[in-house]
Amino acid sequence: MNLAQRRAIEAECARLPTAYAVFIDFRRFDELCDLFTEGAVLNLDGWPLEGREAIRTYMHSRPKTRTTRHAVSNILIEVQDETRAIGTTYVTSYRFDAADEKPRNRIPFDGPFFMGNYQDEYICQDGVWRFAGRKIDAVFMRPAAYDVWNEILR
């Protein structure tokens, strides 16, 4: 593989974390699920969702009253070969859970909900790069969010 091919793979794979962030934040869940292979695993800090349909079901169950923004950075793609790559992406997540579905132009917040990183596995099938696996590790959390997260994972 030459340098131009490696750079092209890196660019294709680096697009996926950004697309994931935009699609989840704007509730474009079907497009988000298309970023994954059929058998992909999305591991939410110890809670694995196995397969595209499990991911789709989870995404569509997210509360309509939840507003999020996922800021991704420090995207490092390591090409393994012409069809496989791995990557690390930092994520800072902001979240607001409203008590109602009233539209809001501005939302108060106390800072990030959490900061952490994704460990990604990418695969190219039929010329299209997708997530084969995505694992999120929450590293920093606000104390109130930490308590909620621990209850969810029990």
JSON list of C-alpha atoms in Angstrom, two decimals:
[
{"chain": "A", "resi": 1, "resn": "MET", "atom": "CA", "xyz": [0.00, 0.00, 0.00]},
{"chain": "A", "resi": 2, "resn": "ASN", "atom": "CA", "xyz": [1.38, 3.40, -0.92]},
{"chain": "A", "resi": 3, "resn": "LEU", "atom": "CA", "xyz": [1.15, 6.63, 1.08]},
{"chain": "A", "resi": 4, "resn": "ALA", "atom": "CA", "xyz": [-1.77, 8.00, -0.95]},
{"chain": "A", "resi": 5, "resn": "GLN", "atom": "CA", "xyz": [-3.81, 4.83, -0.31]},
{"chain": "A", "resi": 6, "resn": "ARG", "atom": "CA", "xyz": [-2.98, 4.96, 3.42]},
{"chain": "A", "resi": 7, "resn": "ARG", "atom": "CA", "xyz": [-4.02, 8.61, 3.63]},
{"chain": "A", "resi": 8, "resn": "ALA", "atom": "CA", "xyz": [-7.28, 7.87, 1.79]},
{"chain": "A", "resi": 9, "resn": "ILE", "atom": "CA", "xyz": [-8.11, 5.10, 4.29]},
{"chain": "A", "resi": 10, "resn": "GLU", "atom": "CA", "xyz": [-7.27, 7.39, 7.20]},
{"chain": "A", "resi": 11, "resn": "ALA", "atom": "CA", "xyz": [-9.59, 10.08, 5.81]},
{"chain": "A", "resi": 12, "resn": "GLU", "atom": "CA", "xyz": [-12.47, 7.64, 5.25]},
{"chain": "A", "resi": 13, "resn": "CYS", "atom": "CA", "xyz": [-12.15, 6.23, 8.75]},
{"chain": "A", "resi": 14, "resn": "ALA", "atom": "CA", "xyz": [-11.72, 9.67, 10.39]},
{"chain": "A", "resi": 15, "resn": "ARG", "atom": "CA", "xyz": [-15.04, 10.73, 8.85]},
{"chain": "A", "resi": 16, "resn": "LEU", "atom": "CA", "xyz": [-16.91, 8.03, 10.80]},
{"chain": "A", "resi": 17, "resn": "PRO", "atom": "CA", "xyz": [-16.44, 9.41, 14.36]},
{"chain": "A", "resi": 18, "resn": "THR", "atom": "CA", "xyz": [-17.56, 12.86, 13.17]},
{"chain": "A", "resi": 19, "resn": "ALA", "atom": "CA", "xyz": [-20.59, 11.45, 11.36]},
{"chain": "A", "resi": 20, "resn": "TYR", "atom": "CA", "xyz": [-21.51, 9.39, 14.46]},
{"chain": "A", "resi": 21, "resn": "ALA", "atom": "CA", "xyz": [-21.42, 12.55, 16.62]},
{"chain": "A", "resi": 22, "resn": "VAL", "atom": "CA", "xyz": [-23.57, 14.58, 14.21]},
{"chain": "A", "resi": 23, "resn": "PHE", "atom": "CA", "xyz": [-26.06, 11.78, 13.59]},
{"chain": "A", "resi": 24, "resn": "ILE", "atom": "CA", "xyz": [-26.61, 10.99, 17.28]},
{"chain": "A", "resi": 25, "resn": "ASP", "atom": "CA", "xyz": [-26.96, 14.67, 18.22]},
{"chain": "A", "resi": 26, "resn": "PHE", "atom": "CA", "xyz": [-29.49, 15.41, 15.47]},
{"chain": "A", "resi": 27, "resn": "ARG", "atom": "CA", "xyz": [-31.38, 12.14, 16.01]},
{"chain": "A", "resi": 28, "resn": "ARG", "atom": "CA", "xyz": [-30.49, 10.77, 12.57]},
{"chain": "A", "resi": 29, "resn": "PHE", "atom": "CA", "xyz": [-30.39, 7.28, 14.03]},
{"chain": "A", "resi": 30, "resn": "ASP", "atom": "CA", "xyz": [-30.92, 5.25, 10.86]},
{"chain": "A", "resi": 31, "resn": "GLU", "atom": "CA", "xyz": [-27.98, 7.01, 9.21]},
{"chain": "A", "resi": 32, "resn": "LEU", "atom": "CA", "xyz": [-25.94, 6.45, 12.38]},
{"chain": "A", "resi": 33, "resn": "CYS", "atom": "CA", "xyz": [-26.70, 2.72, 12.27]},
{"chain": "A", "resi": 34, "resn": "ASP", "atom": "CA", "xyz": [-25.58, 2.57, 8.64]},
{"chain": "A", "resi": 35, "resn": "LEU", "atom": "CA", "xyz": [-22.09, 3.55, 9.87]},
{"chain": "A", "resi": 36, "resn": "PHE", "atom": "CA", "xyz": [-21.84, 0.07, 11.44]},
{"chain": "A", "resi": 37, "resn": "THR", "atom": "CA", "xyz": [-21.45, -3.37, 9.90]},
{"chain": "A", "resi": 38, "resn": "GLU", "atom": "CA", "xyz": [-24.32, -5.82, 10.40]},
{"chain": "A", "resi": 39, "resn": "GLY", "atom": "CA", "xyz": [-22.45, -7.65, 13.17]},
{"chain": "A", "resi": 40, "resn": "ALA", "atom": "CA", "xyz": [-20.79, -4.65, 14.80]},
{"chain": "A", "resi": 41, "resn": "VAL", "atom": "CA", "xyz": [-20.63, -4.24, 18.56]},
{"chain": "A", "resi": 42, "resn": "LEU", "atom": "CA", "xyz": [-21.17, -0.84, 20.17]},
{"chain": "A", "resi": 43, "resn": "ASN", "atom": "CA", "xyz": [-19.92, -1.06, 23.76]},
{"chain": "A", "resi": 44, "resn": "LEU", "atom": "CA", "xyz": [-21.25, 1.80, 25.87]},
{"chain": "A", "resi": 45, "resn": "ASP", "atom": "CA", "xyz": [-18.77, 1.82, 28.74]},
{"chain": "A", "resi": 46, "resn": "GLY", "atom": "CA", "xyz": [-19.43, -1.79, 29.67]},
{"chain": "A", "resi": 47, "resn": "TRP", "atom": "CA", "xyz": [-22.89, -2.19, 28.13]},
{"chain": "A", "resi": 48, "resn": "PRO", "atom": "CA", "xyz": [-22.49, -3.95, 24.74]},
{"chain": "A", "resi": 49, "resn": "LEU", "atom": "CA", "xyz": [-25.03, -3.67, 21.95]},
{"chain": "A", "resi": 50, "resn": "GLU", "atom": "CA", "xyz": [-24.45, -6.52, 19.52]},
{"chain": "A", "resi": 51, "resn": "GLY", "atom": "CA", "xyz": [-25.47, -6.05, 15.90]},
{"chain": "A", "resi": 52, "resn": "ARG", "atom": "CA", "xyz": [-26.81, -3.15, 13.85]},
{"chain": "A", "resi": 53, "resn": "GLU", "atom": "CA", "xyz": [-30.42, -3.83, 14.81]},
{"chain": "A", "resi": 54, "resn": "ALA", "atom": "CA", "xyz": [-29.65, -3.78, 18.55]},
{"chain": "A", "resi": 55, "resn": "ILE", "atom": "CA", "xyz": [-27.88, -0.47, 18.03]},
{"chain": "A", "resi": 56, "resn": "ARG", "atom": "CA", "xyz": [-30.87, 0.84, 16.05]},
{"chain": "A", "resi": 57, "resn": "THR", "atom": "CA", "xyz": [-33.34, -0.25, 18.75]},
{"chain": "A", "resi": 58, "resn": "TYR", "atom": "CA", "xyz": [-31.28, 1.44, 21.45]},
{"chain": "A", "resi": 59, "resn": "MET", "atom": "CA", "xyz": [-30.88, 4.68, 19.48]},
{"chain": "A", "resi": 60, "resn": "HIS", "atom": "CA", "xyz": [-34.58, 4.95, 18.72]},
{"chain": "A", "resi": 61, "resn": "SER", "atom": "CA", "xyz": [-35.34, 4.42, 22.43]},
{"chain": "A", "resi": 62, "resn": "ARG", "atom": "CA", "xyz": [-33.37, 7.52, 23.46]},
{"chain": "A", "resi": 63, "resn": "PRO", "atom": "CA", "xyz": [-35.70, 10.03, 25.13]},
{"chain": "A", "resi": 64, "resn": "LYS", "atom": "CA", "xyz": [-37.04, 12.70, 22.79]},
{"chain": "A", "resi": 65, "resn": "THR", "atom": "CA", "xyz": [-36.48, 15.18, 25.63]},
{"chain": "A", "resi": 66, "resn": "ARG", "atom": "CA", "xyz": [-32.71, 14.57, 25.58]},
{"chain": "A", "resi": 67, "resn": "THR", "atom": "CA", "xyz": [-30.45, 17.07, 23.83]},
{"chain": "A", "resi": 68, "resn": "THR", "atom": "CA", "xyz": [-26.81, 16.13, 23.33]},
{"chain": "A", "resi": 69, "resn": "ARG", "atom": "CA", "xyz": [-23.74, 17.44, 21.63]},
{"chain": "A", "resi": 70, "resn": "HIS", "atom": "CA", "xyz": [-20.73, 15.20, 21.16]},
{"chain": "A", "resi": 71, "resn": "ALA", "atom": "CA", "xyz": [-17.49, 17.05, 20.41]},
{"chain": "A", "resi": 72, "resn": "VAL", "atom": "CA", "xyz": [-14.88, 14.70, 18.95]},
{"chain": "A", "resi": 73, "resn": "SER", "atom": "CA", "xyz": [-11.17, 15.43, 18.67]},
{"chain": "A", "resi": 74, "resn": "ASN", "atom": "CA", "xyz": [-7.72, 13.84, 18.61]},
{"chain": "A", "resi": 75, "resn": "ILE", "atom": "CA", "xyz": [-8.77, 11.31, 16.00]},
{"chain": "A", "resi": 76, "resn": "LEU", "atom": "CA", "xyz": [-5.92, 8.88, 15.37]},
{"chain": "A", "resi": 77, "resn": "ILE", "atom": "CA", "xyz": [-6.40, 6.25, 12.69]},
{"chain": "A", "resi": 78, "resn": "GLU", "atom": "CA", "xyz": [-3.92, 3.37, 12.43]},
{"chain": "A", "resi": 79, "resn": "VAL", "atom": "CA", "xyz": [-4.24, 1.49, 9.15]},
{"chain": "A", "resi": 80, "resn": "GLN", "atom": "CA", "xyz": [-3.68, -2.25, 9.53]},
{"chain": "A", "resi": 81, "resn": "ASP", "atom": "CA", "xyz": [-4.09, -3.20, 5.88]},
{"chain": "A", "resi": 82, "resn": "GLU", "atom": "CA", "xyz": [-6.30, -2.39, 2.86]},
{"chain": "A", "resi": 83, "resn": "THR", "atom": "CA", "xyz": [-9.50, -3.49, 4.66]},
{"chain": "A", "resi": 84, "resn": "ARG", "atom": "CA", "xyz": [-8.83, -2.97, 8.38]},
{"chain": "A", "resi": 85, "resn": "ALA", "atom": "CA", "xyz": [-7.94, -0.05, 10.63]},
{"chain": "A", "resi": 86, "resn": "ILE", "atom": "CA", "xyz": [-8.19, 0.86, 14.30]},
{"chain": "A", "resi": 87, "resn": "GLY", "atom": "CA", "xyz": [-8.63, 4.24, 15.85]},
{"chain": "A", "resi": 88, "resn": "THR", "atom": "CA", "xyz": [-8.85, 6.32, 18.99]},
{"chain": "A", "resi": 89, "resn": "THR", "atom": "CA", "xyz": [-11.09, 9.37, 19.26]},
{"chain": "A", "resi": 90, "resn": "TYR", "atom": "CA", "xyz": [-11.52, 11.69, 22.24]},
{"chain": "A", "resi": 91, "resn": "VAL", "atom": "CA", "xyz": [-15.11, 12.70, 23.03]},
{"chain": "A", "resi": 92, "resn": "THR", "atom": "CA", "xyz": [-16.61, 15.40, 25.19]},
{"chain": "A", "resi": 93, "resn": "SER", "atom": "CA", "xyz": [-20.35, 14.96, 25.65]},
{"chain": "A", "resi": 94, "resn": "TYR", "atom": "CA", "xyz": [-22.83, 17.60, 26.71]},
{"chain": "A", "resi": 95, "resn": "ARG", "atom": "CA", "xyz": [-26.31, 16.48, 27.74]},
{"chain": "A", "resi": 96, "resn": "PHE", "atom": "CA", "xyz": [-29.57, 18.04, 28.86]},
{"chain": "A", "resi": 97, "resn": "ASP", "atom": "CA", "xyz": [-32.66, 16.04, 29.79]},
{"chain": "A", "resi": 98, "resn": "ALA", "atom": "CA", "xyz": [-35.73, 18.26, 29.72]},
{"chain": "A", "resi": 99, "resn": "ALA", "atom": "CA", "xyz": [-38.89, 17.59, 31.67]},
{"chain": "A", "resi": 100, "resn": "ASP", "atom": "CA", "xyz": [-41.01, 18.26, 28.56]},
{"chain": "A", "resi": 101, "resn": "GLU", "atom": "CA", "xyz": [-40.74, 18.37, 24.76]},
{"chain": "A", "resi": 102, "resn": "LYS", "atom": "CA", "xyz": [-40.98, 22.17, 24.54]},
{"chain": "A", "resi": 103, "resn": "PRO", "atom": "CA", "xyz": [-38.52, 23.56, 21.95]},
{"chain": "A", "resi": 104, "resn": "ARG", "atom": "CA", "xyz": [-35.55, 25.41, 23.44]},
{"chain": "A", "resi": 105, "resn": "ASN", "atom": "CA", "xyz": [-33.19, 27.82, 21.74]},
{"chain": "A", "resi": 106, "resn": "ARG", "atom": "CA", "xyz": [-30.73, 27.95, 24.62]},
{"chain": "A", "resi": 107, "resn": "ILE", "atom": "CA", "xyz": [-30.06, 25.24, 27.19]},
{"chain": "A", "resi": 108, "resn": "PRO", "atom": "CA", "xyz": [-28.39, 25.77, 30.56]},
{"chain": "A", "resi": 109, "resn": "PHE", "atom": "CA", "xyz": [-25.51, 23.47, 31.46]},
{"chain": "A", "resi": 110, "resn": "ASP", "atom": "CA", "xyz": [-22.85, 22.96, 34.11]},
{"chain": "A", "resi": 111, "resn": "GLY", "atom": "CA", "xyz": [-20.18, 21.66, 31.77]},
{"chain": "A", "resi": 112, "resn": "PRO", "atom": "CA", "xyz": [-19.64, 18.35, 30.04]},
{"chain": "A", "resi": 113, "resn": "PHE", "atom": "CA", "xyz": [-21.67, 15.29, 30.98]},
{"chain": "A", "resi": 114, "resn": "PHE", "atom": "CA", "xyz": [-18.52, 13.24, 30.48]},
{"chain": "A", "resi": 115, "resn": "MET", "atom": "CA", "xyz": [-15.18, 13.16, 28.69]},
{"chain": "A", "resi": 116, "resn": "GLY", "atom": "CA", "xyz": [-13.60, 10.00, 27.43]},
{"chain": "A", "resi": 117, "resn": "ASN", "atom": "CA", "xyz": [-12.50, 8.16, 24.36]},
{"chain": "A", "resi": 118, "resn": "TYR", "atom": "CA", "xyz": [-13.72, 5.74, 21.74]},
{"chain": "A", "resi": 119, "resn": "GLN", "atom": "CA", "xyz": [-11.67, 2.73, 20.67]},
{"chain": "A", "resi": 120, "resn": "ASP", "atom": "CA", "xyz": [-12.77, 1.88, 17.15]},
{"chain": "A", "resi": 121, "resn": "GLU", "atom": "CA", "xyz": [-12.33, -1.01, 14.76]},
{"chain": "A", "resi": 122, "resn": "TYR", "atom": "CA", "xyz": [-12.96, -0.21, 11.11]},
{"chain": "A", "resi": 123, "resn": "ILE", "atom": "CA", "xyz": [-13.51, -2.57, 8.23]},
{"chain": "A", "resi": 124, "resn": "CYS", "atom": "CA", "xyz": [-13.95, -2.00, 4.51]},
{"chain": "A", "resi": 125, "resn": "GLN", "atom": "CA", "xyz": [-16.66, -4.12, 2.89]},
{"chain": "A", "resi": 126, "resn": "ASP", "atom": "CA", "xyz": [-17.57, -3.66, -0.78]},
{"chain": "A", "resi": 127, "resn": "GLY", "atom": "CA", "xyz": [-15.54, -0.46, -0.88]},
{"chain": "A", "resi": 128, "resn": "VAL", "atom": "CA", "xyz": [-17.31, 1.14, 2.11]},
{"chain": "A", "resi": 129, "resn": "TRP", "atom": "CA", "xyz": [-15.62, 1.78, 5.47]},
{"chain": "A", "resi": 130, "resn": "ARG", "atom": "CA", "xyz": [-17.72, 1.15, 8.58]},
{"chain": "A", "resi": 131, "resn": "PHE", "atom": "CA", "xyz": [-17.36, 0.56, 12.28]},
{"chain": "A", "resi": 132, "resn": "ALA", "atom": "CA", "xyz": [-16.89, -3.13, 13.08]},
{"chain": "A", "resi": 133, "resn": "GLY", "atom": "CA", "xyz": [-16.62, -2.23, 16.76]},
{"chain": "A", "resi": 134, "resn": "ARG", "atom": "CA", "xyz": [-16.84, 0.88, 18.88]},
{"chain": "A", "resi": 135, "resn": "LYS", "atom": "CA", "xyz": [-16.08, 0.98, 22.59]},
{"chain": "A", "resi": 136, "resn": "ILE", "atom": "CA", "xyz": [-16.54, 4.07, 24.68]},
{"chain": "A", "resi": 137, "resn": "ASP", "atom": "CA", "xyz": [-14.63, 4.58, 27.89]},
{"chain": "A", "resi": 138, "resn": "ALA", "atom": "CA", "xyz": [-15.89, 7.43, 30.07]},
{"chain": "A", "resi": 139, "resn": "VAL", "atom": "CA", "xyz": [-12.83, 8.84, 31.84]},
{"chain": "A", "resi": 140, "resn": "PHE", "atom": "CA", "xyz": [-14.17, 12.00, 33.50]},
{"chain": "A", "resi": 141, "resn": "MET", "atom": "CA", "xyz": [-17.74, 12.54, 34.72]},
{"chain": "A", "resi": 142, "resn": "ARG", "atom": "CA", "xyz": [-19.58, 15.13, 36.74]},
{"chain": "A", "resi": 143, "resn": "PRO", "atom": "CA", "xyz": [-20.40, 13.62, 40.15]},
{"chain": "A", "resi": 144, "resn": "ALA", "atom": "CA", "xyz": [-24.18, 13.60, 39.50]},
{"chain": "A", "resi": 145, "resn": "ALA", "atom": "CA", "xyz": [-23.66, 11.99, 36.09]},
{"chain": "A", "resi": 146, "resn": "TYR", "atom": "CA", "xyz": [-21.33, 9.42, 37.61]},
{"chain": "A", "resi": 147, "resn": "ASP", "atom": "CA", "xyz": [-24.05, 8.29, 40.02]},
{"chain": "A", "resi": 148, "resn": "VAL", "atom": "CA", "xyz": [-26.63, 8.03, 37.21]},
{"chain": "A", "resi": 149, "resn": "TRP", "atom": "CA", "xyz": [-24.17, 6.10, 34.99]},
{"chain": "A", "resi": 150, "resn": "ASN", "atom": "CA", "xyz": [-23.43, 3.60, 37.74]},
{"chain": "A", "resi": 151, "resn": "GLU", "atom": "CA", "xyz": [-27.15, 2.97, 38.27]},
{"chain": "A", "resi": 152, "resn": "ILE", "atom": "CA", "xyz": [-27.64, 2.34, 34.52]},
{"chain": "A", "resi": 153, "resn": "LEU", "atom": "CA", "xyz": [-24.78, -0.16, 34.41]},
{"chain": "A", "resi": 154, "resn": "ARG", "atom": "CA", "xyz": [-25.95, -2.20, 37.42]}
]
